[in-house]
Short mmCIF file of N, CA and C in Angstrom, two decimals:
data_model
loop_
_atom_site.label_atom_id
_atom_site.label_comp_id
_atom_site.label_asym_id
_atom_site.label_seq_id
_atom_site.Cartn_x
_atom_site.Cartn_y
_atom_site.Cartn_z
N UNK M 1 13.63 143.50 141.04
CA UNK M 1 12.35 143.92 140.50
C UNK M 1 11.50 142.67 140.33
N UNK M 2 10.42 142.70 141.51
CA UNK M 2 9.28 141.20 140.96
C UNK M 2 8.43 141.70 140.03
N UNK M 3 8.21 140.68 138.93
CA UNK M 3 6.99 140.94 138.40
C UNK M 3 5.53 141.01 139.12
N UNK M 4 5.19 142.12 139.41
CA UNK M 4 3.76 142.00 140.27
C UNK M 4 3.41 143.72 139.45
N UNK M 5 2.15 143.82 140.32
CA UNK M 5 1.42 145.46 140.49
C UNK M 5 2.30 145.89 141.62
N UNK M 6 2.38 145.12 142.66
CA UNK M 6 2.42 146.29 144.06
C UNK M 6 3.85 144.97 144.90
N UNK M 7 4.76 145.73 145.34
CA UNK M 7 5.99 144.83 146.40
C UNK M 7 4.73 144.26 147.70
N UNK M 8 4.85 143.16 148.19
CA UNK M 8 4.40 142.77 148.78
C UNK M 8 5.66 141.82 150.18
N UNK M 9 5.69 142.94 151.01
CA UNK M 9 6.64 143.20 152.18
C UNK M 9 6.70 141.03 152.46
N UNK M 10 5.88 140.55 152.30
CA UNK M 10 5.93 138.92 152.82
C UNK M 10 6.90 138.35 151.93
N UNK M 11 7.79 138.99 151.30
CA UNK M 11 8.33 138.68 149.98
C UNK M 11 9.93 138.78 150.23
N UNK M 12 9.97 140.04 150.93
CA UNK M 12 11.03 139.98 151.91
C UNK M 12 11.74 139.67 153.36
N UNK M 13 12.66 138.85 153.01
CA UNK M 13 13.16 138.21 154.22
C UNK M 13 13.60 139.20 155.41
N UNK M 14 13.49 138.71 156.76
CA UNK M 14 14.42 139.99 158.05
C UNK M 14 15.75 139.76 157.58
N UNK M 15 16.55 138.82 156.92
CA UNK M 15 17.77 138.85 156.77
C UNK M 15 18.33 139.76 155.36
N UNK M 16 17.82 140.14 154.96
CA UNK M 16 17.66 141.13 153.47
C UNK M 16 18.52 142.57 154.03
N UNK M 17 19.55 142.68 153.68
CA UNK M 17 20.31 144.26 153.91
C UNK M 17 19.77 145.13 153.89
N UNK M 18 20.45 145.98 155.00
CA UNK M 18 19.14 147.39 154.97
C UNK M 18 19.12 147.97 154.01
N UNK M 19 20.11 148.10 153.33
CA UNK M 19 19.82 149.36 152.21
C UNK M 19 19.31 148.27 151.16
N UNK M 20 19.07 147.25 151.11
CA UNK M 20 18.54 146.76 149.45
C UNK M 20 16.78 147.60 149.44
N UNK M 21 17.44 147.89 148.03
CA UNK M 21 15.67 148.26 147.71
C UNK M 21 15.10 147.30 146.79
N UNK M 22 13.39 147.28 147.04
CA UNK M 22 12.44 145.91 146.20
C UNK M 22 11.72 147.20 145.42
N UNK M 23 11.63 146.73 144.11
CA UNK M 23 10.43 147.20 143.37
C UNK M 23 9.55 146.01 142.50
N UNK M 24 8.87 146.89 141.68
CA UNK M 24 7.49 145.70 140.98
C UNK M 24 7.63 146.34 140.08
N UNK M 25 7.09 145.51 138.65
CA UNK M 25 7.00 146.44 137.20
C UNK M 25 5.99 145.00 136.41
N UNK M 26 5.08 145.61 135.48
CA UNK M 26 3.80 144.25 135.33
C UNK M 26 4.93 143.32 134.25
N UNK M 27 6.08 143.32 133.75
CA UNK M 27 6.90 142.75 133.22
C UNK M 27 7.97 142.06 134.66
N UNK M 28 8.48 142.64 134.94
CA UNK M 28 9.32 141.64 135.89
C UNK M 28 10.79 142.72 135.41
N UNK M 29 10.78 143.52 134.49
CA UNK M 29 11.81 144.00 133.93
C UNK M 29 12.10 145.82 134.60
N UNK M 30 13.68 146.44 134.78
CA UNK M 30 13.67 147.53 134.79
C UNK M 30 12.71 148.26 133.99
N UNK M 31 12.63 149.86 133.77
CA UNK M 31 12.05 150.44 133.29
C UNK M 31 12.56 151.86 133.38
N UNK M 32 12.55 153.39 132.54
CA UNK M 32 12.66 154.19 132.64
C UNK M 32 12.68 154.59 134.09
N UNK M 33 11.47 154.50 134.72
CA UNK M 33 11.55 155.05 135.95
C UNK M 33 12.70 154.69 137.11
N UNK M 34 12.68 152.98 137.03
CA UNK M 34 13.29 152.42 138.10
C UNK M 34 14.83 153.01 137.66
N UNK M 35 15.29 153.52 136.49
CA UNK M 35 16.57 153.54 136.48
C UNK M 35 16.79 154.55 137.13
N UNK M 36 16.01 156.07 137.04
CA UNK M 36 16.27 156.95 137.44
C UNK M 36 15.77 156.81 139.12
N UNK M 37 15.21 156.32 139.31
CA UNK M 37 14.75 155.84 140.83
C UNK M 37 16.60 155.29 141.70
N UNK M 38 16.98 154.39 141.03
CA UNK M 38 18.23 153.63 140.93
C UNK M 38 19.09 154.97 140.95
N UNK M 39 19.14 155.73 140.36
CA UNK M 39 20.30 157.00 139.89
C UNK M 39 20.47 158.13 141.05
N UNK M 40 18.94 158.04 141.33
CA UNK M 40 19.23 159.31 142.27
C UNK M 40 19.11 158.95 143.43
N UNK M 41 18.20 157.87 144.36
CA UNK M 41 18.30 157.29 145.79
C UNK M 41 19.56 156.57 146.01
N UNK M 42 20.17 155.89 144.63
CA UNK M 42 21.10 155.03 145.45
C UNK M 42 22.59 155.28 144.84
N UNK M 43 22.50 155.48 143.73
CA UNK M 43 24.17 155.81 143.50
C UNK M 43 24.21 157.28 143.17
N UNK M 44 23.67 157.89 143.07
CA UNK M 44 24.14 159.37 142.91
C UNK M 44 24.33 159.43 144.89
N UNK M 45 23.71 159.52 146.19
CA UNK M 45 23.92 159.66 147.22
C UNK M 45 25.28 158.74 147.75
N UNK M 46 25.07 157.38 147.49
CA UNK M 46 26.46 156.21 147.96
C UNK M 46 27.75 156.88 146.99
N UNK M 47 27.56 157.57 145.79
CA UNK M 47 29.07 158.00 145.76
C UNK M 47 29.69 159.39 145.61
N UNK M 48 28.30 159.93 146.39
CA UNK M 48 28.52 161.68 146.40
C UNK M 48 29.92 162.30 147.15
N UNK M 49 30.47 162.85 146.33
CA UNK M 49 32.14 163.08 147.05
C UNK M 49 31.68 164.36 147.65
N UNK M 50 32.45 164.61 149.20
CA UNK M 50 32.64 166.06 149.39
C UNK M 50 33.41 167.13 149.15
N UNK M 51 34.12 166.45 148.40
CA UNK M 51 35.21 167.04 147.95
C UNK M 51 34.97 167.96 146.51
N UNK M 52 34.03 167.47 145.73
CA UNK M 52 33.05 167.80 144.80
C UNK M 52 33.92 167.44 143.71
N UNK M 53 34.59 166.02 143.41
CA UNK M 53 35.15 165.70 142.18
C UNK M 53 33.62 164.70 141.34
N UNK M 54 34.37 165.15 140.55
CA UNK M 54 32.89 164.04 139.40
C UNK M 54 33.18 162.71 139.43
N UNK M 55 31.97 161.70 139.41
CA UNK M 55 32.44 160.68 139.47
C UNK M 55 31.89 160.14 137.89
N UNK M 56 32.50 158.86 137.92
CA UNK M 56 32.20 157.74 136.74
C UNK M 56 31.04 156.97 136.53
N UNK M 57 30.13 156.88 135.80
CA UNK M 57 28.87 155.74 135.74
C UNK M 57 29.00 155.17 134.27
N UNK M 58 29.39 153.93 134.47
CA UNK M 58 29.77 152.95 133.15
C UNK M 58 28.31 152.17 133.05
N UNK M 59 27.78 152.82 131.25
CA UNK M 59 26.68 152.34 130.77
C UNK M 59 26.35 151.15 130.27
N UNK M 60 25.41 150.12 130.07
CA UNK M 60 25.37 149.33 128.70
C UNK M 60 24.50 150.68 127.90
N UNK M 61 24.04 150.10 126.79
CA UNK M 61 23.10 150.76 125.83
C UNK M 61 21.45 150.66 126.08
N UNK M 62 21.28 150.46 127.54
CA UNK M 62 19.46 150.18 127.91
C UNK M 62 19.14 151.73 127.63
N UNK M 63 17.88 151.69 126.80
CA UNK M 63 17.44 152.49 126.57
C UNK M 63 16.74 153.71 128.38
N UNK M 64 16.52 152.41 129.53
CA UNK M 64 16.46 153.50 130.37
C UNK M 64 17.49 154.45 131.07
N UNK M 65 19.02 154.60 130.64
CA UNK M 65 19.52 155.04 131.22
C UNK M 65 20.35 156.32 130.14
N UNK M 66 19.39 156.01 129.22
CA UNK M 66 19.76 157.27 127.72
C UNK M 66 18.44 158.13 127.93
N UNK M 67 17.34 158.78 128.95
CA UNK M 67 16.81 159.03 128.82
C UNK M 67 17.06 160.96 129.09
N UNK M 68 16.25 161.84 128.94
CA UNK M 68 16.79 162.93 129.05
C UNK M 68 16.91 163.23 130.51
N UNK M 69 16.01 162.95 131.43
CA UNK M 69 15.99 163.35 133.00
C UNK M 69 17.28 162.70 133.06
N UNK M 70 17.62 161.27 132.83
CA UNK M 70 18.37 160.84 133.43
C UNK M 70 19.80 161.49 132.99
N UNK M 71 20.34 161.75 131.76
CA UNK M 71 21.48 162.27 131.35
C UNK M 71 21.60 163.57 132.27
N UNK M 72 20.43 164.39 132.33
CA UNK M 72 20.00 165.56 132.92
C UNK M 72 20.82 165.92 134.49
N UNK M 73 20.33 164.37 135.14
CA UNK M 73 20.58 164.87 136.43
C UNK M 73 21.73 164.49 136.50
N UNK M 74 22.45 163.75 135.62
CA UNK M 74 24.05 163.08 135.83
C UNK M 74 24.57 164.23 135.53
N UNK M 75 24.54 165.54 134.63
CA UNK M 75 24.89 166.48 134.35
C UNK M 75 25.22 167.17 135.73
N UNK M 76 24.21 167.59 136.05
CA UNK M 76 24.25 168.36 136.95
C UNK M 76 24.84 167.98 138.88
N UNK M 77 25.34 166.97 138.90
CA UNK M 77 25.29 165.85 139.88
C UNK M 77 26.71 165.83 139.49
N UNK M 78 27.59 166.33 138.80
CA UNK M 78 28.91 166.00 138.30
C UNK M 78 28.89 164.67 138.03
N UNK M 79 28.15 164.23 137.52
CA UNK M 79 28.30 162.11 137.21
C UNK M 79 28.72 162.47 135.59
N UNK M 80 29.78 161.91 135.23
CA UNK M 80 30.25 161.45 133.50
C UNK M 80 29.67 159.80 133.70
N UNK M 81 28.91 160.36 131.98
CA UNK M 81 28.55 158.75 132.20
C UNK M 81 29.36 158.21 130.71
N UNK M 82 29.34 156.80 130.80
CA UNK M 82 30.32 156.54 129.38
C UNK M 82 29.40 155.34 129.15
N UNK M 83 28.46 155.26 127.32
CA UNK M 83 28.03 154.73 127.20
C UNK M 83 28.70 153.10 126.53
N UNK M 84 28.97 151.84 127.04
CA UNK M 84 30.11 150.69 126.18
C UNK M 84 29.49 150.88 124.78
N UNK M 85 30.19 150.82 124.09
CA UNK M 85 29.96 150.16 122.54
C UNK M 85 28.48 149.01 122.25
N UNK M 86 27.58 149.26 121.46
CA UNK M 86 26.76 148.17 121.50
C UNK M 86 26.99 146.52 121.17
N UNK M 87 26.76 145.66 121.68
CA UNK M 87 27.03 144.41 122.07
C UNK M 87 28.41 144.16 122.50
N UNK M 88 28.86 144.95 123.65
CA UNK M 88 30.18 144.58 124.02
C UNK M 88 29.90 144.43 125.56
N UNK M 89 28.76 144.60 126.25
CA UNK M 89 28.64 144.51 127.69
C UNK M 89 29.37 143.25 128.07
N UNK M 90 29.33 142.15 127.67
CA UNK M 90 29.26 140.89 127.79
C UNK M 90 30.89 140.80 127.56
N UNK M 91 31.55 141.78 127.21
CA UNK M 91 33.61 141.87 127.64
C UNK M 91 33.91 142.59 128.06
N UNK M 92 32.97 144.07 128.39
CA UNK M 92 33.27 145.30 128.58
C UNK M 92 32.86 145.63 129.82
N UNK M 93 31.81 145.16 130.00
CA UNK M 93 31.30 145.59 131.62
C UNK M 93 31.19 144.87 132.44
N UNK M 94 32.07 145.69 133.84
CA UNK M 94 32.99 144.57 134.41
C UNK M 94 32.14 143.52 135.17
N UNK M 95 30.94 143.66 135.83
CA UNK M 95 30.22 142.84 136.20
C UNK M 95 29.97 141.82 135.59
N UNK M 96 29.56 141.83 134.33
CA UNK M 96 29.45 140.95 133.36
C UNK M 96 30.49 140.39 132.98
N UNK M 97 31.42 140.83 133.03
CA UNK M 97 33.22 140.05 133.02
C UNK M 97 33.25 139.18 134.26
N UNK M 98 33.64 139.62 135.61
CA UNK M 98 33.90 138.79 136.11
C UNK M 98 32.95 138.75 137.61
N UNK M 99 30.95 139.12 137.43
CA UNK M 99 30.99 138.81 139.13
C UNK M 99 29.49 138.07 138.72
N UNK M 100 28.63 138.54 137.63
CA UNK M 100 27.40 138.05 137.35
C UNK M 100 27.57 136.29 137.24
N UNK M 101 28.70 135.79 136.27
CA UNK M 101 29.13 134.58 136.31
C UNK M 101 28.94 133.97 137.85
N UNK M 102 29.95 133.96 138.70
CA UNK M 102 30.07 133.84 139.53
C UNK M 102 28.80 133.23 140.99
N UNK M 103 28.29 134.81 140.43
CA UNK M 103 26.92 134.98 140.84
C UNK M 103 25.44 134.10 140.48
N UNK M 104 25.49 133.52 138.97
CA UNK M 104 24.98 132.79 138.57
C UNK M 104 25.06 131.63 139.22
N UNK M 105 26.12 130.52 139.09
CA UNK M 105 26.43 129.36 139.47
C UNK M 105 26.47 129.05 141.28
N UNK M 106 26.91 130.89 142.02
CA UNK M 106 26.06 130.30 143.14
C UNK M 106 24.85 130.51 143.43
N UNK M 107 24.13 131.07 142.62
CA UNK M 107 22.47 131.14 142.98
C UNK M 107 21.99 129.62 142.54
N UNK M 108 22.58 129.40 141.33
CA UNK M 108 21.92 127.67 140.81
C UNK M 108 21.99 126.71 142.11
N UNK M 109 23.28 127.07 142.74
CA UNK M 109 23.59 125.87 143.92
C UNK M 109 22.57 126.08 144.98
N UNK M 110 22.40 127.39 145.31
CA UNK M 110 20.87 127.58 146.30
C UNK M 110 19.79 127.08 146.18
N UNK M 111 19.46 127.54 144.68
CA UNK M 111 18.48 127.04 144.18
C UNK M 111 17.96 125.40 144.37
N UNK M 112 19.38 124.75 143.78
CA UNK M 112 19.18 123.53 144.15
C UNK M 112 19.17 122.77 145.19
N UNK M 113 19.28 123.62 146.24
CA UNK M 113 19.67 123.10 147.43
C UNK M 113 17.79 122.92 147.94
N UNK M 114 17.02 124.07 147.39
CA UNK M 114 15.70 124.15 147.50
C UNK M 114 14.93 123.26 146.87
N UNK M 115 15.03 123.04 145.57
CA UNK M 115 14.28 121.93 144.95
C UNK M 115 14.83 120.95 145.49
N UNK M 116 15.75 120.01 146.40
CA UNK M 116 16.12 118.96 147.06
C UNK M 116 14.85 118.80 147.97
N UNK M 117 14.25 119.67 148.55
CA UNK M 117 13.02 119.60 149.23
C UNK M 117 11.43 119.93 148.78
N UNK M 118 11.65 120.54 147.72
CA UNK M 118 10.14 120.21 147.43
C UNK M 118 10.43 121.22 145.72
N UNK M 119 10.12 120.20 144.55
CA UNK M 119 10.32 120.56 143.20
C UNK M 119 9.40 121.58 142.63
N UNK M 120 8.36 122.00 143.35
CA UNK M 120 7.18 122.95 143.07
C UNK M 120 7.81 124.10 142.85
N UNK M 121 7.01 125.02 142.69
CA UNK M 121 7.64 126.91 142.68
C UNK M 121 7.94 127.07 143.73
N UNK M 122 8.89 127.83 143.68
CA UNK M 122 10.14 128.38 145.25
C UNK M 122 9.45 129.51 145.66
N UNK M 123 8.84 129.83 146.35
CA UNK M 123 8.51 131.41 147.12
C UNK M 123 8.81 132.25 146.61
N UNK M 124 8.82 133.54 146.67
CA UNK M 124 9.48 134.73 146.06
C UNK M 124 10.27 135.17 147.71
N UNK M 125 10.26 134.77 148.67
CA UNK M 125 10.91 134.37 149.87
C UNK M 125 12.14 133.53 150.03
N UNK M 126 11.75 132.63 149.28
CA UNK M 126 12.72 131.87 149.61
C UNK M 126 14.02 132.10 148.53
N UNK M 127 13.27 132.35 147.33
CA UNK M 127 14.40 132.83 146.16
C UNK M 127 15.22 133.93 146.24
N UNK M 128 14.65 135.14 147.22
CA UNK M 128 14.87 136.12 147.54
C UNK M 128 16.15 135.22 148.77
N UNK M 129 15.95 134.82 149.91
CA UNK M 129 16.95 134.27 150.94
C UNK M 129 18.50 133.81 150.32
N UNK M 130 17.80 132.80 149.23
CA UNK M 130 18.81 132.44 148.12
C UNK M 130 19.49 133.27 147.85
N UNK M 131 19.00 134.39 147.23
CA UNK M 131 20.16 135.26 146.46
C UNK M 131 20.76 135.97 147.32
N UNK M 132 20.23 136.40 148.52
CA UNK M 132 20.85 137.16 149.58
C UNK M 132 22.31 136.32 149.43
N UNK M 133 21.98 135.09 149.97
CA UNK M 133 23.35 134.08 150.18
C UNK M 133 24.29 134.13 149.19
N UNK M 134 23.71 133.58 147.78
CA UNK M 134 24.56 133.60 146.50
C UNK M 134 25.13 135.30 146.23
N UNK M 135 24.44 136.07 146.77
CA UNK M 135 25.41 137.65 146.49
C UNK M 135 26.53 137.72 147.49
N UNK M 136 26.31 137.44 148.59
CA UNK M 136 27.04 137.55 149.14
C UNK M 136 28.64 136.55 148.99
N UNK M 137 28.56 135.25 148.72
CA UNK M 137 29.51 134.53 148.01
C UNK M 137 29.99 135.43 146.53
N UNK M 138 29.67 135.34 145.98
CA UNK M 138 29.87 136.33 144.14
C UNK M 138 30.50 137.41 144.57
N UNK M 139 29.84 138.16 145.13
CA UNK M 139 30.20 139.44 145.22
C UNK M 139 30.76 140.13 146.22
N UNK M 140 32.39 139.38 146.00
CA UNK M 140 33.31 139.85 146.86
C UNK M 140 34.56 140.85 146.48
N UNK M 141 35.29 141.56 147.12
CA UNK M 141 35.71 142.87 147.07
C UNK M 141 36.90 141.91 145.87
N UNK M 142 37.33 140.88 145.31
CA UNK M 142 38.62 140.03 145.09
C UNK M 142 37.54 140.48 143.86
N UNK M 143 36.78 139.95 143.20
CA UNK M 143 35.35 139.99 142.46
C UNK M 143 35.53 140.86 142.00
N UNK M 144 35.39 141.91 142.43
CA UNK M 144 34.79 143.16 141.84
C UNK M 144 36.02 143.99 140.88
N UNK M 145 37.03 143.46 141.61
CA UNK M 145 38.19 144.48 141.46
C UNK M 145 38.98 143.77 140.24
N UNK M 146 38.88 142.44 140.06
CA UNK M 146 39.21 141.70 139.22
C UNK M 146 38.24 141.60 137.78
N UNK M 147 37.14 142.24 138.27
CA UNK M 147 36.42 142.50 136.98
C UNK M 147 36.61 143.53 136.63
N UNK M 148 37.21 144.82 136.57
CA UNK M 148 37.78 145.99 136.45
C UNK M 148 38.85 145.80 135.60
N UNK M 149 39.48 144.58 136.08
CA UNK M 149 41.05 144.72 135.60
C UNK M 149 40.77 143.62 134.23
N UNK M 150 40.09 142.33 134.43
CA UNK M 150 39.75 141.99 133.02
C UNK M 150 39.61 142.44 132.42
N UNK M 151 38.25 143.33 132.43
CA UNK M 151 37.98 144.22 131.36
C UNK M 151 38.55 145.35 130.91
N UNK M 152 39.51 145.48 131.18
CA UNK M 152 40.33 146.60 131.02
C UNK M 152 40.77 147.53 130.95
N UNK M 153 39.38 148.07 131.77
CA UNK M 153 38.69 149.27 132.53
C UNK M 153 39.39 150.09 133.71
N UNK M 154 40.21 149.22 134.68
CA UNK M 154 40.31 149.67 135.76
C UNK M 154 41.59 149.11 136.00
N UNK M 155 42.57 149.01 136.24
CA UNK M 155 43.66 150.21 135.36
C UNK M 155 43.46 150.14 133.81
N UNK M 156 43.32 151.31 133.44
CA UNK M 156 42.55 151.44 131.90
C UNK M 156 43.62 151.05 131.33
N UNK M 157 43.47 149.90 130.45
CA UNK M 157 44.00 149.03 128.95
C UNK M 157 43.90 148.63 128.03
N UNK M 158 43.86 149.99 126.95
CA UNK M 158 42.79 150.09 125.79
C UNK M 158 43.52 148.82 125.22
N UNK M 159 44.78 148.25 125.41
CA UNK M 159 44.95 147.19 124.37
C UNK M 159 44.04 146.36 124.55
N UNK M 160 44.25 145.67 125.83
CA UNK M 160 42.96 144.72 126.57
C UNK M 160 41.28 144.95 125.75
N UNK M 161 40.82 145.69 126.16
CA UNK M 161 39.70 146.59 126.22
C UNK M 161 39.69 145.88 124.30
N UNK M 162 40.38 146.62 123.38
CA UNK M 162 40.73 146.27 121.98
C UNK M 162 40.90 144.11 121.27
N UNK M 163 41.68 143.85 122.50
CA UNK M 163 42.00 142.48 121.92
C UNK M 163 40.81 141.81 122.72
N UNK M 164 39.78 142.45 123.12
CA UNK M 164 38.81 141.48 123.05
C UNK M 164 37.48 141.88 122.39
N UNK M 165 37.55 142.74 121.16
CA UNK M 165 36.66 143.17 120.41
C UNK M 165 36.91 142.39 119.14
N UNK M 166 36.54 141.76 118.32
CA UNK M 166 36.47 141.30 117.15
C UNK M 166 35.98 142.44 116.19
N UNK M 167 36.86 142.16 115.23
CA UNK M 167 37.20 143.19 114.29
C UNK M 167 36.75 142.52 113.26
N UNK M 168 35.46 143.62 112.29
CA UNK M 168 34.87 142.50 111.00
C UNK M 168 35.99 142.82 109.86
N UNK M 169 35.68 141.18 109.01
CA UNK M 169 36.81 141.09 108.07
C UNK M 169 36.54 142.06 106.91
N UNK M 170 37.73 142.68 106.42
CA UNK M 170 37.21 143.43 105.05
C UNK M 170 36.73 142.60 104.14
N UNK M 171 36.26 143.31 103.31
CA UNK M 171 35.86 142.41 102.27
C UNK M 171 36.44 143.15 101.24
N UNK M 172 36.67 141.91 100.32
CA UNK M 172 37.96 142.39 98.75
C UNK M 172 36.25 143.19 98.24
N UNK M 173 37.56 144.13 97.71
CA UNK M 173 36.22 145.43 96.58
C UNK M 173 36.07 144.66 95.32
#
Protein backbone atom coordinates (compact mmCIF):
# COMPACT_ATOMS: atom_id res chain seq x y z
CA UNK A 1 0.00 0.00 0.00
CA UNK A 2 1.83 3.50 -1.21
CA UNK A 3 0.88 6.41 0.37
CA UNK A 4 -0.55 8.38 -2.64
CA UNK A 5 -4.38 9.26 -4.09
CA UNK A 6 -4.09 7.02 -7.14
CA UNK A 7 -1.24 3.60 -7.86
CA UNK A 8 0.81 4.97 -10.38
CA UNK A 9 1.76 1.80 -12.78
CA UNK A 10 5.72 3.64 -13.12
CA UNK A 11 5.96 2.44 -9.60
CA UNK A 12 5.90 -0.98 -10.57
CA UNK A 13 8.64 -3.01 -11.74
CA UNK A 14 8.17 -5.88 -15.05
CA UNK A 15 9.86 -8.12 -12.52
CA UNK A 16 6.96 -7.77 -9.78
CA UNK A 17 4.83 -11.30 -9.61
CA UNK A 18 1.83 -11.61 -11.38
CA UNK A 19 -0.46 -12.03 -8.82
CA UNK A 20 1.02 -9.19 -6.41
CA UNK A 21 -1.55 -6.59 -6.01
CA UNK A 22 -0.56 -2.47 -5.49
CA UNK A 23 -2.94 -0.23 -3.74
CA UNK A 24 -2.86 3.61 -2.40
CA UNK A 25 -4.54 4.95 0.83
CA UNK A 26 -3.76 9.10 1.68
CA UNK A 27 -2.00 7.46 4.93
CA UNK A 28 0.29 4.85 3.45
CA UNK A 29 -1.69 2.45 5.88
CA UNK A 30 -4.30 -0.64 5.33
CA UNK A 31 -7.80 0.31 5.79
CA UNK A 32 -11.29 -1.28 6.16
CA UNK A 33 -11.65 -1.57 2.60
CA UNK A 34 -8.24 -2.92 1.54
CA UNK A 35 -8.78 -5.73 4.09
CA UNK A 36 -11.83 -6.87 2.68
CA UNK A 37 -10.44 -6.17 -0.87
CA UNK A 38 -7.41 -8.58 0.55
CA UNK A 39 -10.25 -11.23 1.85
CA UNK A 40 -12.17 -11.76 -1.00
CA UNK A 41 -9.74 -11.34 -4.36
CA UNK A 42 -6.94 -12.99 -2.78
CA UNK A 43 -7.28 -15.40 0.03
CA UNK A 44 -10.76 -16.37 0.15
CA UNK A 45 -10.12 -17.57 -3.95
CA UNK A 46 -6.04 -18.93 -3.32
CA UNK A 47 -7.51 -21.18 -0.56
CA UNK A 48 -10.96 -22.10 -1.78
CA UNK A 49 -11.15 -25.99 -1.26
CA UNK A 50 -13.29 -28.13 -3.60
CA UNK A 51 -13.83 -30.32 -1.46
CA UNK A 52 -15.84 -27.68 0.59
CA UNK A 53 -13.89 -28.07 4.01
CA UNK A 54 -13.57 -24.66 5.98
CA UNK A 55 -10.53 -23.17 6.16
CA UNK A 56 -8.45 -21.16 8.94
CA UNK A 57 -7.70 -17.22 8.92
CA UNK A 58 -5.42 -16.32 11.97
CA UNK A 59 -6.22 -12.63 13.14
CA UNK A 60 -4.21 -9.84 14.94
CA UNK A 61 -6.80 -7.41 16.62
CA UNK A 62 -6.77 -4.59 13.46
CA UNK A 63 -9.78 -3.14 13.70
CA UNK A 64 -10.14 -3.76 9.71
CA UNK A 65 -10.57 -7.26 9.84
CA UNK A 66 -13.38 -7.15 12.90
CA UNK A 67 -15.57 -5.42 10.62
CA UNK A 68 -19.17 -6.76 9.93
CA UNK A 69 -18.90 -7.37 5.93
CA UNK A 70 -15.82 -8.81 6.68
CA UNK A 71 -16.79 -11.43 9.55
CA UNK A 72 -19.91 -11.67 7.18
CA UNK A 73 -18.32 -13.02 4.22
CA UNK A 74 -15.84 -15.35 6.24
CA UNK A 75 -19.14 -16.78 7.50
CA UNK A 76 -20.48 -17.61 4.64
CA UNK A 77 -17.20 -18.61 2.59
CA UNK A 78 -16.72 -21.40 5.34
CA UNK A 79 -13.48 -19.25 6.59
CA UNK A 80 -13.17 -19.65 10.81
CA UNK A 81 -11.39 -16.85 11.73
CA UNK A 82 -9.48 -16.85 15.23
CA UNK A 83 -8.89 -13.54 16.64
CA UNK A 84 -4.77 -13.76 18.81
CA UNK A 85 -5.14 -12.35 22.19
CA UNK A 86 -4.36 -8.52 22.25
CA UNK A 87 -0.64 -7.69 22.26
CA UNK A 88 0.49 -11.16 21.57
CA UNK A 89 0.96 -10.87 17.62
CA UNK A 90 4.54 -10.26 18.18
CA UNK A 91 4.75 -14.43 19.77
CA UNK A 92 1.66 -15.55 18.37
CA UNK A 93 1.55 -14.79 14.80
CA UNK A 94 3.58 -16.82 12.96
CA UNK A 95 4.85 -14.32 10.50
CA UNK A 96 5.78 -12.14 13.08
CA UNK A 97 7.56 -15.12 14.86
CA UNK A 98 9.62 -16.24 12.39
CA UNK A 99 9.50 -14.57 8.55
CA UNK A 100 8.85 -10.57 9.00
CA UNK A 101 12.32 -10.66 11.00
CA UNK A 102 13.99 -12.23 8.44
CA UNK A 103 12.37 -10.18 5.96
CA UNK A 104 13.39 -7.04 7.63
CA UNK A 105 17.20 -7.48 7.72
CA UNK A 106 17.04 -8.58 4.08
CA UNK A 107 15.25 -5.60 2.85
CA UNK A 108 17.87 -3.30 5.07
CA UNK A 109 20.70 -5.15 3.00
CA UNK A 110 18.90 -4.00 -0.38
CA UNK A 111 18.29 -1.04 0.79
CA UNK A 112 21.76 -0.50 1.48
CA UNK A 113 23.03 -1.79 -1.32
CA UNK A 114 21.00 1.39 -2.94
CA UNK A 115 22.12 4.17 -0.82
CA UNK A 116 25.87 2.86 -1.76
CA UNK A 117 24.92 4.76 -4.96
CA UNK A 118 23.17 7.68 -4.40
CA UNK A 119 21.94 8.69 -0.45
CA UNK A 120 18.83 10.74 -1.74
CA UNK A 121 15.16 9.15 -1.68
CA UNK A 122 15.03 5.65 -3.35
CA UNK A 123 12.18 5.54 -6.02
CA UNK A 124 9.09 3.91 -5.09
CA UNK A 125 10.66 1.58 -8.06
CA UNK A 126 13.43 0.87 -6.88
CA UNK A 127 12.22 0.10 -3.19
CA UNK A 128 9.57 -1.82 -4.69
CA UNK A 129 12.63 -4.10 -6.87
CA UNK A 130 14.21 -4.30 -3.38
CA UNK A 131 11.55 -5.94 -1.69
CA UNK A 132 10.65 -8.13 -4.57
CA UNK A 133 14.35 -9.54 -3.86
CA UNK A 134 14.30 -9.35 0.04
CA UNK A 135 10.73 -11.44 -0.13
CA UNK A 136 11.85 -13.66 -1.99
CA UNK A 137 15.10 -14.53 0.30
CA UNK A 138 12.64 -14.27 3.80
CA UNK A 139 10.05 -15.92 2.55
CA UNK A 140 10.88 -19.33 2.09
CA UNK A 141 8.75 -22.53 2.40
CA UNK A 142 11.74 -23.61 5.61
CA UNK A 143 10.31 -19.87 6.88
CA UNK A 144 7.05 -20.22 6.89
CA UNK A 145 6.64 -23.58 8.29
CA UNK A 146 9.02 -22.90 11.07
CA UNK A 147 7.02 -19.99 12.04
CA UNK A 148 4.00 -22.19 12.61
CA UNK A 149 5.87 -24.44 14.72
CA UNK A 150 7.50 -21.59 16.97
CA UNK A 151 4.56 -20.24 17.60
CA UNK A 152 2.89 -23.03 18.48
CA UNK A 153 0.29 -22.90 16.18
CA UNK A 154 1.08 -25.46 13.72
CA UNK A 155 1.38 -28.51 15.22
CA UNK A 156 -0.85 -26.87 17.88
CA UNK A 157 1.14 -26.48 21.42
CA UNK A 158 -0.89 -24.78 23.79
CA UNK A 159 2.09 -25.33 26.23
CA UNK A 160 4.36 -23.41 23.76
CA UNK A 161 1.65 -21.00 22.70
CA UNK A 162 1.28 -20.53 27.03
CA UNK A 163 5.16 -20.40 27.99
CA UNK A 164 5.49 -17.56 25.92
CA UNK A 165 2.74 -15.39 27.40
CA UNK A 166 3.71 -13.62 30.58
CA UNK A 167 1.50 -14.03 33.26
CA UNK A 168 0.77 -10.72 35.55
CA UNK A 169 1.96 -11.09 39.13
CA UNK A 170 -0.81 -11.31 41.79
CA UNK A 171 -0.84 -8.92 44.00
CA UNK A 172 -1.04 -9.72 48.01
CA UNK A 173 -4.84 -8.51 49.04
Amino acid sequence: IFKAKYTNTAWIPASTPEKWKFSTSNSGWTSDNHAYEWLTTLFEPETRRIDGKRRLLLLDGHGSHLTARFIAFCLNKNIDLVCLPPHTSHLLQPLDVGVFSPLKRALSAEIEKLFRLDTCRIPRIEWTEAYITARAKAFTTRNVELSFQVSGIYLLSPITILLTLRMPTPTPQ
